[in-house]
Phi, psi and omega in degrees: 000139179265138179261114183261314180217152176217131182228088176234124174292150191271333184296290190250351188079003185285154177156204179202159186221125171266127189229166170217129186267127186246341179229170178296337184274334170290335169291334187282315164307310174307328195280325186278341182278333172261144190238176176279151180078358173287157172247128179247127183237129177200169175273151191205168179259139166233146167278113182253122183260127176240134175259134167277177178294332186279344182111346181285150171236153182227138176242161183202150181265138191234135175276115170224169183261109172247158175233134184234140176260128194301125166238339186217142173217136184228131170234124188250102191282352173269314185278349177064046180222157177233137178239136193227121183245138171183210182253139178286134180252012187223137183308134164202158185290332185254326180247116179286171180289138187055035166260143196283140176209159178243122168264160196220107178281136186218169177299152187044049178220124186279149179206159183237122182250128176244129182226152178285336180209119172265089180282184195284336177297318178300309176301315177288332166299315175295323173295313194289336178286336187254001172292120183292337174288098183277123184294174177300140169250146191246134167255149175223131171243127168252132190204140159225168183304122174099352182215138172203155181231140178234120191229153168253121177261116174259192180290321182242010176220155165237113185258121173282112190273312181216144173230125182255119170237141182213131166292124175233121175295164174284153184295131167228156181279125172100359178240118181276000184291337167300306172312306182299325181281331171294312168309320193281324168302317174287337175304310188292326173289317172310304181305322176308310169318302187296332180279325188244359187240112181267110184289341183294325191256335188283143181254331186214135187240107182279143187222109175220142180197167168283145178070227181250008175313307179299326176289330184280331183286307182301338175297315182288324178302310196291321190281324181293327172286333171286320180286334182272348184072038170276102195293328180298342184258341194279323192295145181294337192287313189286318176305317176310332189283348177288115183238127189270132181213159174276136174220165197275345180191189176256009175288157181293340173284350176292346190292327180303324189276340176283306186295343182260002171287167192272330173300322190276327180296316188295337173272349185243032192293332182264016173258164175295322188298313184293323181292318179293322173299315176293310177303315180303310180301330174289325176297305187303318188286336184277331173294332175278316186267328183224077190284334188281001177246010182212121182228153172217174204089154176293320191292310176294324183304311182299315174303315192284322187285333181296327175267011174075020200262352192279115178274307174235139176263129170228122183219158170263144182292349178293327175296330184272352162270020192282138182291343177278107187296317178309319182292327180290315198282349173283326174285329170292320163304320183296309177301320181291324188294314173301326183283329185275348172262014171087015172277163170270136183257122180235109176251118188270152181253132181296348185267021168248157185286325178300320171297317176302319175304311183292330179295329187285338172261046175089335178091359182215136173209164177220145177256124188267152173290328185216159188276145182248126166259356179263353181294309179272346183285330181280337165294314185292329182286329179291312176307319186294327190286318182286325173301298183308325177281328172295328186289313187296316186297315183295329176287319179297320179289322169311306185301313186297324180286335179284318186293326190288319187295321186289324170307313180291322169301324177289323170297324171306306177300315177307313187300312181307307181299320181287334183281322179305308178294322174301319175282340174274330180293330179277345175282332172089351178282151182307312181299321187289327173292308174304321187291319187290326166314313187300306188299323182297311180307310182301322187281327178296318189292309189299313185300319182306309177296322182306304188295331179281333184276336183284304184300338182286320177294308177309316178297317178303316185297310183294338177287321178289338187279327173298322174299000000 
């Protein structure tokens, strides 16, 4: 990417930067630089309809320069184009103010981005994109019988250049259809490599598959290149760029298994992709072996930063594209705080498999210099307190229920005794009279016990109040 002009205030960060994209990866950088409410200035075409005096109309396209207040951003990573929609903010003879227009950003086309604040994340992205030293590029072909994906892996993107699907019948004795389809499948992959991979710029070509599919294809590639006299594939220097490795399938997500192997990592030591995969693997390993030094989610990372414990911060670029200014600002402040404390920042692209993995665990994670034990303990203690409160409440409720049940039984017994005593007293016999006196004495003793229990409870309450 070429930096044409830069006017950014050192006081509040407001200003504009004029850029030009030269490669597909530059378009991805531009997509991460543009936010809603920014103003984009570039040349565009507008269809103008004119009506003559006779009532006939004629249309023509006019090339004009417009400034659009960004309301919508669309990025096509396969066609490498970007469409930006919004209201016009510049006077023009053909487009009125605040009229809607869609700009299309392309390669080799100048454009200007105006922002209210160019924070450190935006400025670092510009410096990275405009750095003339290009890292190594990687090409990869993951395959199994009937399916293959040819991808170009840059520092920030994984671009699928070809997808080959073919129906291959099962291998049967006396039937040559299986072998013919395999040859046809290998030929399609061979032609895709010639069409999409430039061996002059690519340093490594990964061939990955389950079983021996990759070995059979590489043998076919060498034989076919000699037969067709393909100089780019015959040269030994280019053949040494091919690395055979194992993958579980021919689907695109299998690239994560390929890039993470030690054999491939040794060939990709100078690439950002390898460094990101290495850091992510370290974080995943520490989650199992040393969980007190590995945390994820913004709340836990912020707590670790307050202790100055962050050694490496892992964050995806998706979080910086949030339309909520406050949401983006809190992640920018976290990055600046970790950088000021001497930590390392690793920004993962969601266009890579490693970035997608990190996005699944909240998109932000940290590896600590020393273990922290109170990050989760505070939450667990509060949850334990709430559990204890609920347990005590439930025990109190159960005690109250038992007391209520006991009182109810006692009332029922008193009612039964009263009924029995009333029946005995109304009969008028001597035996019945003595029985009524016994029942009356028993009820008096029960009332005495109730009065004694109430007095004891009142004494306990008075004692608690006194203390």
